[in-house]
């Protein structure tokens, strides 16, 4: 049943959000602390656990995969409801915050590659 | 004609599905036709979404972008926090523990460093440009990671819509820059083997940019880069609104 997969996903979502809220209360900050990240962690662990026991059918997987494929469209819809007019004054911040960190990350690639001895000849099929 | 308006308003969410589908059809076509597939259609679609939001703000004078137009009010549900977080959590379905082990130590370190570097430089830009509250700084730092981590962080911390928009735009700039720059700098950074591709995916992390950039460099490398990049957003959504926010708050109080 497709809905079982969706329900597993929904369960992990609620559990993750709860964890984030509880963590926020414990830390005395008025925010959801990493709820989405926790939910993803739960989903990876639970779906792995269920797959090992053959409890997670392809049908159930389809139910969860549908929502994962909806994420770019949802992000597009999310962009369409932002207060862009109010944020335009911050356009320069956006460009700088996009370009500078990316350049820094690119510079790190050869360093890490050297650290982990990546060579062209180690290419695996 | 008001009955047509009533019908669209009543079925807001379905109208939003239709409108988003048509928009993405158009942007994928534009991406293929005018950039030869070099700029991912989804990046163009998000940019067009922001343009629509701007137009909505201009037309109605409201603050909810295109959703201030009654016929398109369904966008506020489709693009709201619930669907956004739900679909992002669902992307973890594609991740398996076996694959996580395959990426190994190099991938894990690349992921952590990638998020830290992007966040620190992004937060640095926010501070340099005059932001002084921890919520805004953290949200823009998250946006410097990817256009998903920014709004998820901002949503969790209660950032203003303006700051969330800036974080989306920053992530978008990154995604497009990665797409264009990857094939150009590939030979200088040794991006010609699976291990470096995995490190690259972890350090850069913006999935659509990584996939499109590697495809233009060497299609054989795509799965290796995508392997680590898929964990970037999840890890960022975990770290930014928690440890990194606490660190920023600790420095700014």
Coordinates of C-alpha atoms in Angstrom, one line a residue, chain B:
Chain B
X1 CA -16.9 36.2 -14.7
X2 CA -16.6 36.2 -10.9
X3 CA -17.6 32.6 -10.8
X4 CA -14.3 31.7 -12.6
X5 CA -12.4 33.6 -9.9
X6 CA -14.4 31.8 -7.2
X7 CA -13.6 28.4 -8.8
X8 CA -9.8 29.2 -8.9
X9 CA -9.8 30.6 -5.3
X10 CA -11.7 27.5 -4.0
X11 CA -9.2 25.1 -5.7
X12 CA -6.1 27.2 -4.8
X13 CA -3.7 24.3 -4.2
X14 CA -4.6 22.6 -7.4
X15 CA -4.2 25.8 -9.3
X16 CA -0.8 26.2 -7.8
X17 CA 0.2 22.7 -8.9
X18 CA -0.9 23.5 -12.5
X19 CA 0.8 26.9 -12.5
X20 CA 4.1 25.5 -11.2
X21 CA 4.0 22.7 -13.7
X22 CA 3.5 25.1 -16.6
X23 CA 6.2 27.4 -15.3
X24 CA 8.7 24.5 -15.0
X25 CA 7.8 23.2 -18.5
X26 CA 8.7 26.7 -19.8
X27 CA 11.9 27.0 -17.8
X28 CA 13.2 23.6 -18.7
X29 CA 12.6 24.4 -22.4
X30 CA 14.3 27.7 -22.0
X31 CA 17.3 26.0 -20.3
X32 CA 17.6 23.5 -23.1
X33 CA 17.0 25.9 -25.9
X34 CA 19.1 28.9 -24.8
X35 CA 21.8 27.5 -22.5
X36 CA 22.2 24.0 -24.1
X37 CA 21.2 22.5 -20.8
X38 CA 24.2 24.1 -19.1
X39 CA 22.0 26.0 -16.5
X40 CA 19.7 23.5 -14.8
X41 CA 16.0 24.2 -15.6
X42 CA 15.2 24.0 -11.9
X43 CA 17.6 27.0 -11.2
X44 CA 15.8 29.0 -13.9
X45 CA 12.4 28.0 -12.5
X46 CA 13.4 29.2 -9.0
X47 CA 14.6 32.5 -10.5
X48 CA 11.3 32.9 -12.4
X49 CA 9.5 32.1 -9.1
X50 CA 11.4 35.0 -7.5
X51 CA 10.5 37.3 -10.5
X52 CA 6.8 36.2 -10.1
X53 CA 7.0 37.1 -6.4
X54 CA 8.4 40.5 -7.3
X55 CA 5.6 41.1 -9.8
X56 CA 3.0 39.9 -7.2
X57 CA 4.4 42.4 -4.7
X58 CA 4.4 45.2 -7.3
X59 CA 0.8 44.5 -8.4
X60 CA -0.8 44.1 -4.9
X61 CA 1.6 45.9 -2.6
X62 CA 1.5 42.9 -0.3
X63 CA 4.3 40.9 1.2
X64 CA 3.4 37.3 0.2
X65 CA 4.6 37.6 -3.4
X66 CA 2.3 36.0 -6.0
X67 CA 0.1 34.5 -3.3
X68 CA -1.4 38.0 -2.6
X69 CA -3.3 37.6 -5.9
X70 CA -6.4 35.7 -4.8
X71 CA -6.5 33.3 -7.8
X72 CA -3.0 32.2 -6.9
X73 CA -3.3 32.1 -3.2
X74 CA -2.8 28.3 -3.3
X75 CA 0.9 29.1 -3.7
X76 CA 1.1 30.0 0.0
X77 CA 0.1 26.4 0.9
X78 CA 2.2 24.6 -1.8
X79 CA 5.2 26.8 -1.1
X80 CA 4.6 27.0 2.7
X81 CA 6.7 25.6 5.5
X82 CA 4.8 22.3 5.8
X83 CA 5.2 21.1 2.2
X84 CA 8.7 22.5 1.9
X85 CA 9.9 20.6 5.0
X86 CA 7.9 17.5 4.1
X87 CA 9.3 17.2 0.6
X88 CA 12.9 17.9 1.8
X89 CA 12.6 15.1 4.4
X90 CA 11.3 12.8 1.6
X91 CA 14.6 13.3 -0.4
X92 CA 16.3 11.3 2.4
X93 CA 14.5 8.3 0.8
X94 CA 17.2 8.2 -1.9
X95 CA 20.0 7.9 0.7
X96 CA 21.1 4.5 1.9
X97 CA 23.5 3.6 4.6
X98 CA 25.4 1.4 2.2
X99 CA 26.1 4.5 0.0
X100 CA 27.0 6.6 3.0
X101 CA 29.7 4.0 3.9
X102 CA 30.9 4.0 0.2
X103 CA 31.5 7.7 0.4
X104 CA 33.7 7.0 3.3
X105 CA 35.9 9.3 5.4
X106 CA 36.9 11.6 2.5
X107 CA 33.3 12.2 1.7
X108 CA 32.3 12.9 5.3
X109 CA 35.1 15.4 5.9
X110 CA 34.4 17.1 2.6
X111 CA 30.7 17.4 3.6
X112 CA 31.5 18.9 7.0
X113 CA 34.1 21.3 5.7
X114 CA 31.9 22.2 2.7
X115 CA 29.1 23.3 5.0
X116 CA 31.4 25.0 7.5
X117 CA 33.3 27.0 4.8
X118 CA 30.1 28.1 2.9
X119 CA 28.4 29.0 6.2
X120 CA 31.3 31.0 7.7
X121 CA 31.9 33.0 4.5
X122 CA 28.2 33.5 4.0
X123 CA 27.7 34.7 7.6
X124 CA 30.8 36.8 7.2
X125 CA 29.3 38.6 4.2
X126 CA 26.1 39.1 6.2
X127 CA 28.0 40.7 9.0
X128 CA 30.1 42.8 6.7
X129 CA 27.0 44.1 5.0
X130 CA 25.6 45.2 8.4
X131 CA 23.4 42.4 9.7
X132 CA 23.7 42.2 13.5
X133 CA 21.1 39.7 14.6
X134 CA 22.0 36.0 14.9
X135 CA 18.8 34.8 13.1
X136 CA 19.5 36.8 10.0
X137 CA 23.2 36.0 9.9
X138 CA 22.5 32.3 10.4
X139 CA 19.8 32.3 7.7
X140 CA 22.1 34.0 5.1
X141 CA 24.9 31.7 6.1
X142 CA 22.6 28.8 5.4
X143 CA 21.6 30.3 2.0
X144 CA 25.3 30.4 1.1
X145 CA 25.2 26.6 1.5
X146 CA 22.2 25.9 -0.7
X147 CA 18.9 27.6 -1.6
X148 CA 17.2 25.0 0.5
X149 CA 19.2 25.2 3.7
X150 CA 18.7 29.0 3.9
X151 CA 14.9 29.0 3.9
X152 CA 14.7 25.9 6.1
X153 CA 17.0 27.6 8.6
X154 CA 15.2 30.9 8.4
X155 CA 11.8 29.2 8.8
X156 CA 13.0 27.3 11.9
X157 CA 14.5 30.3 13.5
X158 CA 11.7 32.8 12.5
X159 CA 13.7 35.0 10.1
X160 CA 11.9 37.8 8.1
X161 CA 10.7 37.1 4.6
X162 CA 13.3 39.6 3.2
X163 CA 16.2 37.7 4.8
X164 CA 14.8 34.4 3.7
X165 CA 14.5 35.8 0.1
X166 CA 18.2 36.9 0.3
X167 CA 19.2 33.4 1.4
X168 CA 17.3 31.8 -1.5
X169 CA 18.9 34.2 -3.9
X170 CA 22.4 33.6 -2.5
X171 CA 21.9 29.8 -2.9
X172 CA 20.7 30.4 -6.4
X173 CA 23.8 32.5 -7.3
X174 CA 25.9 29.6 -6.0
X175 CA 24.0 26.9 -8.0
X176 CA 24.3 28.9 -11.3
X177 CA 28.0 29.8 -10.6
X178 CA 28.9 26.1 -9.8
X179 CA 27.2 25.0 -13.0
X180 CA 29.1 27.4 -15.2
X181 CA 32.4 27.4 -13.4
X182 CA 32.9 23.6 -12.9
X183 CA 33.8 22.7 -16.5
X184 CA 36.0 25.7 -16.7
X185 CA 38.1 25.0 -13.6
X186 CA 38.0 21.2 -13.6
X187 CA 41.5 20.7 -15.0
X188 CA 43.0 23.1 -12.5
X189 CA 41.5 21.5 -9.5
X190 CA 42.2 17.9 -10.6
X191 CA 38.5 17.0 -11.1
X192 CA 39.1 14.0 -13.3
X193 CA 38.6 11.0 -11.0
X194 CA 35.9 9.5 -8.9
X195 CA 37.5 10.3 -5.5
X196 CA 37.9 14.0 -6.3
X197 CA 34.4 14.0 -7.7
X198 CA 33.1 12.8 -4.3
X199 CA 35.1 15.4 -2.5
X200 CA 33.8 18.0 -4.9
X201 CA 30.2 16.9 -4.3
X202 CA 30.7 17.1 -0.6
X203 CA 32.4 20.5 -0.6
X204 CA 30.1 22.2 -3.1
X205 CA 26.9 20.4 -2.1
X206 CA 24.3 22.3 -4.2
X207 CA 22.8 19.1 -5.9
X208 CA 21.5 20.6 -9.2
X209 CA 24.7 22.7 -9.7
X210 CA 26.9 19.7 -8.9
X211 CA 25.0 17.4 -11.3
X212 CA 24.9 19.9 -14.1
X213 CA 28.5 21.0 -13.6
X214 CA 29.9 17.4 -13.6
X215 CA 27.7 16.5 -16.6
X216 CA 29.4 19.3 -18.6
X217 CA 32.8 18.2 -17.3
X218 CA 32.6 14.4 -17.6
X219 CA 29.3 12.6 -17.4
X220 CA 31.0 9.5 -15.8
X221 CA 31.7 11.6 -12.7
X222 CA 28.1 12.6 -12.0
X223 CA 27.1 9.7 -9.7
X224 CA 30.2 10.2 -7.5
X225 CA 29.6 13.9 -7.1
X226 CA 25.8 13.4 -6.6
X227 CA 26.5 10.7 -4.0
X228 CA 28.1 13.1 -1.5
X229 CA 26.1 16.1 -2.5
X230 CA 22.8 14.4 -1.6
X231 CA 23.8 14.4 2.0
X232 CA 24.8 18.1 2.0
X233 CA 21.3 19.6 2.3
X234 CA 20.3 17.1 5.0
X235 CA 23.4 17.8 7.1
X236 CA 23.1 21.5 6.5
X237 CA 19.4 21.5 7.7
X238 CA 20.6 19.7 10.8
X239 CA 23.7 21.8 11.6
X240 CA 22.6 25.4 10.5
X241 CA 19.5 25.9 12.7
X242 CA 21.2 24.1 15.7
X243 CA 25.0 24.1 16.4
X244 CA 25.9 26.9 14.0
X245 CA 23.0 29.1 15.1
X246 CA 24.1 28.6 18.8
X247 CA 27.7 29.5 17.8
X248 CA 26.6 32.7 16.0
X249 CA 24.3 33.6 18.9
X250 CA 27.1 33.0 21.4
X251 CA 29.4 35.3 19.5
X252 CA 26.7 38.0 19.1
X253 CA 25.6 38.3 22.7

